[in-house]
mmCIF file of C-alpha atoms in Angstrom:
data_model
loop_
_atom_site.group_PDB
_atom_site.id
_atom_site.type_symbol
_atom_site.label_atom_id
_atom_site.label_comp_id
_atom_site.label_asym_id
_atom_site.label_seq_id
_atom_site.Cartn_x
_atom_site.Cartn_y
_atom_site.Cartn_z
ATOM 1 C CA UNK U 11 0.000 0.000 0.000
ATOM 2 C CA UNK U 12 1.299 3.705 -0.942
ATOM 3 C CA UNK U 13 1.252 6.131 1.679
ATOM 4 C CA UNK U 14 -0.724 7.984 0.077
ATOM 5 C CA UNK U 15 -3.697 5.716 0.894
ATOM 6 C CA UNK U 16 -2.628 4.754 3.990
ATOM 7 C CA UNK U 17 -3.650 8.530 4.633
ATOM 8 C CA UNK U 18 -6.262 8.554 2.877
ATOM 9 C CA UNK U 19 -8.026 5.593 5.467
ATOM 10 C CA UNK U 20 -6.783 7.342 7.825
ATOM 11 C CA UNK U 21 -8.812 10.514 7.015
ATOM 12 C CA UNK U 22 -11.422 8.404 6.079
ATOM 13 C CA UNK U 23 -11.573 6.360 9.726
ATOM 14 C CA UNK U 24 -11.244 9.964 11.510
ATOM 15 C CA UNK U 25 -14.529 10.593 9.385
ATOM 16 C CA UNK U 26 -16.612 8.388 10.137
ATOM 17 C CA UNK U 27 -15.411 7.998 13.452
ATOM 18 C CA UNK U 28 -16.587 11.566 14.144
ATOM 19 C CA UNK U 29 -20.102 10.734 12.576
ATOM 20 C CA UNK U 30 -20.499 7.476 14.432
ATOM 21 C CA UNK U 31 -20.011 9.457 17.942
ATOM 22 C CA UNK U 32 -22.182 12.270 16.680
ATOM 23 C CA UNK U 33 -25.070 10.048 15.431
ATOM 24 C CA UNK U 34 -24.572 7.976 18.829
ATOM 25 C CA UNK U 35 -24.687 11.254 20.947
ATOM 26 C CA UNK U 36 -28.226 12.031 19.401
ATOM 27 C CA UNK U 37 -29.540 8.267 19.451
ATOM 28 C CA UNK U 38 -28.481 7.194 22.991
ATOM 29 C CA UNK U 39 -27.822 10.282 24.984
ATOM 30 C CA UNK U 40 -27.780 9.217 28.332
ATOM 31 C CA UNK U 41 -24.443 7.240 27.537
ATOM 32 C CA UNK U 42 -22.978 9.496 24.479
ATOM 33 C CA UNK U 43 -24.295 12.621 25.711
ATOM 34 C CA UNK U 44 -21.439 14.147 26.101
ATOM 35 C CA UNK U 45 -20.426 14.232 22.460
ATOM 36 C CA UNK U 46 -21.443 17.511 20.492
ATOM 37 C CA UNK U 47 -20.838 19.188 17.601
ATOM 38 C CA UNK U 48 -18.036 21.159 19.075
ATOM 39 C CA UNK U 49 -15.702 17.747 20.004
ATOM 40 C CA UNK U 50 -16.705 16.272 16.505
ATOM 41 C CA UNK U 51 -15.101 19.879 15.200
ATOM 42 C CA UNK U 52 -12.127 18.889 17.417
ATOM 43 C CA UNK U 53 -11.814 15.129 16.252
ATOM 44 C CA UNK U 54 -12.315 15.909 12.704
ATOM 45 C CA UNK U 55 -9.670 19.222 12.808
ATOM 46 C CA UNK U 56 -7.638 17.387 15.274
ATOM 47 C CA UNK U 57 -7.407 14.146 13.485
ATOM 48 C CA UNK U 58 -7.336 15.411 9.658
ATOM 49 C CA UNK U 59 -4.553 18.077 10.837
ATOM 50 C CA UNK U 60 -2.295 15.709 12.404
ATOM 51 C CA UNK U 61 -2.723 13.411 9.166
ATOM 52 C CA UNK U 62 -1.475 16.438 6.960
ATOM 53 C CA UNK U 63 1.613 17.151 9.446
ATOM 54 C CA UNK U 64 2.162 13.844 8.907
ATOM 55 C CA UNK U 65 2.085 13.693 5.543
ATOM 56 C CA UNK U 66 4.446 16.897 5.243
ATOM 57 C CA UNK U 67 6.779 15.375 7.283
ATOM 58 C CA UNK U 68 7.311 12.355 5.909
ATOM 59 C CA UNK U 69 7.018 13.397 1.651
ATOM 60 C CA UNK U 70 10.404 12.813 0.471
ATOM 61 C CA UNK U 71 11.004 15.871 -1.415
ATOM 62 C CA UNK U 72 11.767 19.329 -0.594
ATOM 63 C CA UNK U 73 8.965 21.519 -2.412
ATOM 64 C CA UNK U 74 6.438 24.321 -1.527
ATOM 65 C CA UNK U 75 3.768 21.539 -1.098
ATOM 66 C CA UNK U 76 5.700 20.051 1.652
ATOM 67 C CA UNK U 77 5.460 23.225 3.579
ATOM 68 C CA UNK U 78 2.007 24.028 2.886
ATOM 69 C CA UNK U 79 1.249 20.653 3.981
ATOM 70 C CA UNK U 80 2.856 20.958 7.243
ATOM 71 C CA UNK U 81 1.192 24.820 7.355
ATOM 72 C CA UNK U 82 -2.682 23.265 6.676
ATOM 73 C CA UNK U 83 -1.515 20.578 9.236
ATOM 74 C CA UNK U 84 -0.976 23.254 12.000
ATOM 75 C CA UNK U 85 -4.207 25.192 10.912
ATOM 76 C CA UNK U 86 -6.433 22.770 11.337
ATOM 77 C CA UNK U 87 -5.055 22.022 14.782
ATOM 78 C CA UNK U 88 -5.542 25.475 15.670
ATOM 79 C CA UNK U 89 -9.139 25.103 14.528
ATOM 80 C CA UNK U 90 -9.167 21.962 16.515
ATOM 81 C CA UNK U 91 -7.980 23.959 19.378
ATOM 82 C CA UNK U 92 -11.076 26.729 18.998
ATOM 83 C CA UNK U 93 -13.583 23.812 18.531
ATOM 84 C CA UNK U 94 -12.256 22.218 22.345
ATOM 85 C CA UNK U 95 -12.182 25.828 23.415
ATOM 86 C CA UNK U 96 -16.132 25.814 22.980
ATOM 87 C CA UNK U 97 -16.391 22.290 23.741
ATOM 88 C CA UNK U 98 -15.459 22.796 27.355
ATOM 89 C CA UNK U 99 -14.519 25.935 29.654
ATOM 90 C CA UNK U 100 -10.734 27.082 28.841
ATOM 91 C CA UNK U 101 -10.418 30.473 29.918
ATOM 92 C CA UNK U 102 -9.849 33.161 27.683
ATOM 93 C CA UNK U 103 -6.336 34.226 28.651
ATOM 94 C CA UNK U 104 -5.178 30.754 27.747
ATOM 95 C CA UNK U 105 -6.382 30.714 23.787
ATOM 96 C CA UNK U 106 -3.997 32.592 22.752
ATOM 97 C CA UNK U 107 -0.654 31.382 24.314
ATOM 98 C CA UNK U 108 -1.793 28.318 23.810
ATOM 99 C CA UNK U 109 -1.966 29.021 19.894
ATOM 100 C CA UNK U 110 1.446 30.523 19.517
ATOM 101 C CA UNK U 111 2.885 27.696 20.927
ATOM 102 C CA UNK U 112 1.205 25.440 18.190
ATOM 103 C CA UNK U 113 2.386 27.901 15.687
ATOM 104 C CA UNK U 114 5.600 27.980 16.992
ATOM 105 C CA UNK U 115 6.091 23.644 17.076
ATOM 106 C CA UNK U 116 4.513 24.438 13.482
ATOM 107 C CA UNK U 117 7.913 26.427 12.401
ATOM 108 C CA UNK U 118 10.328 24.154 14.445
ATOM 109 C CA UNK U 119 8.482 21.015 12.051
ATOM 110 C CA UNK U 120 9.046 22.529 9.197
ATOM 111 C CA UNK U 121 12.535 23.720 9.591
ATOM 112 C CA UNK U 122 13.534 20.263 11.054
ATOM 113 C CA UNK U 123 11.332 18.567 7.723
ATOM 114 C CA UNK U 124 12.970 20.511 4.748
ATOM 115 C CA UNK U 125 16.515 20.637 6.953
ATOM 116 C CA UNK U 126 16.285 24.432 6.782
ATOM 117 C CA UNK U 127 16.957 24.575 2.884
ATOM 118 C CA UNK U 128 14.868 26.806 0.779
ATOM 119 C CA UNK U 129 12.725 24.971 -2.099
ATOM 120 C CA UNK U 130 13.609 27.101 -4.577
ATOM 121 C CA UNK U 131 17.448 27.693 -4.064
ATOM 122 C CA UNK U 132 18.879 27.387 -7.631
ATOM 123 C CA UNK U 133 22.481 27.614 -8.753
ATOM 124 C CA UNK U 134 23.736 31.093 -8.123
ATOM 125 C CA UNK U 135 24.015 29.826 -4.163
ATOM 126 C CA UNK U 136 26.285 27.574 -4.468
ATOM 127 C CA UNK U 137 30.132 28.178 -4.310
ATOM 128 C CA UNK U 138 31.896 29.066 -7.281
ATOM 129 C CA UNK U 139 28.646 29.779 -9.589
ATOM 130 C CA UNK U 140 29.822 32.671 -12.150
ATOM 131 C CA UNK U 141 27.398 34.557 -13.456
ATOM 132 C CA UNK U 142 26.148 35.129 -17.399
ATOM 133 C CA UNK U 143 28.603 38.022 -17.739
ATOM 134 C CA UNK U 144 31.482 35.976 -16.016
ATOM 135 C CA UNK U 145 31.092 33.121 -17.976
ATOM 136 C CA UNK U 146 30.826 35.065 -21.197
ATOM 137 C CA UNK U 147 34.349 36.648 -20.572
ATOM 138 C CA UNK U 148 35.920 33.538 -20.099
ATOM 139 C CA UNK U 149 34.535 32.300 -23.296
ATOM 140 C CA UNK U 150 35.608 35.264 -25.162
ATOM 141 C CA UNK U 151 39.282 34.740 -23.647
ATOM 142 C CA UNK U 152 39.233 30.894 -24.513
ATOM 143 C CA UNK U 153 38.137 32.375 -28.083
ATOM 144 C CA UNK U 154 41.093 35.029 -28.133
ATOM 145 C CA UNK U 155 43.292 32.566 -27.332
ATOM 146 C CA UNK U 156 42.806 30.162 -30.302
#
């Protein structure tokens, strides 16, 4: 099996584990009751972001969709986070701390991830490149020469 589609069930499973509780919570309250909308936003975000941080983490390449990955992985956490923020009583002055530090393990996992290199460095940063203008001088001496 690809990984792909390993994450793919995954998501899937997260799904319909969400609507399972949900349609439990309004069929047999007295046992599920506990189970709103607000904590199937925060399995659903919560699940589905995790998959996507995984799945940054682990693609092979170094590319803007690696990053974004990683970036949609860390949103939907923080979405998770506002969904158990209404779930149950977390005071105010806590949301926001609370968010920057998910935003900050968000940068430290995709630094660690790509190893810090940029997607898009080419060849001018590498030691030694010559520019067009260098490299047409030395032709014109190697022609001069002959």
């Amino acid at each position: 099996m690809s990984r792909n589609l390993i994450y793919k069930l995954l998501g899937g499973l997260v799904v319909l584990a969400a609507a399972v509780l949900w349609i439990l919570s309004l069929t047999v309250p007295e046992t599920f009751g506990f189970f709103s909308l607000a904590w199937a936003g925060v399995l659903l975000c919560g699940g589905i972001g995790l998959i996507f941080l995984l799945n940054g983490i682990f693609q092979q390449n170094i590319s803007t969709i690696k990053k974004l990955k990683i970036w949609f992985g860390v949103g939907l956490l923080v979405g998770a986070l506002l969904c158990l923020v209404s779930a149950i009583a977390i005071p105010d002055s806590l949301v926001i701390p609370i968010i920057a530090v998910i935003v900050a393990v968000g940068f430290i996992i995709t630094i660690l991830a790509t190893g810090g290199k940029k997607w898009d460095e080419g060849d001018n940063h590498k030691a030694g490149y010559k520019n067009y203008f260098e490299r047409k001088k030395e032709e014109e001496k190697k022609q001069d020469k002959q």
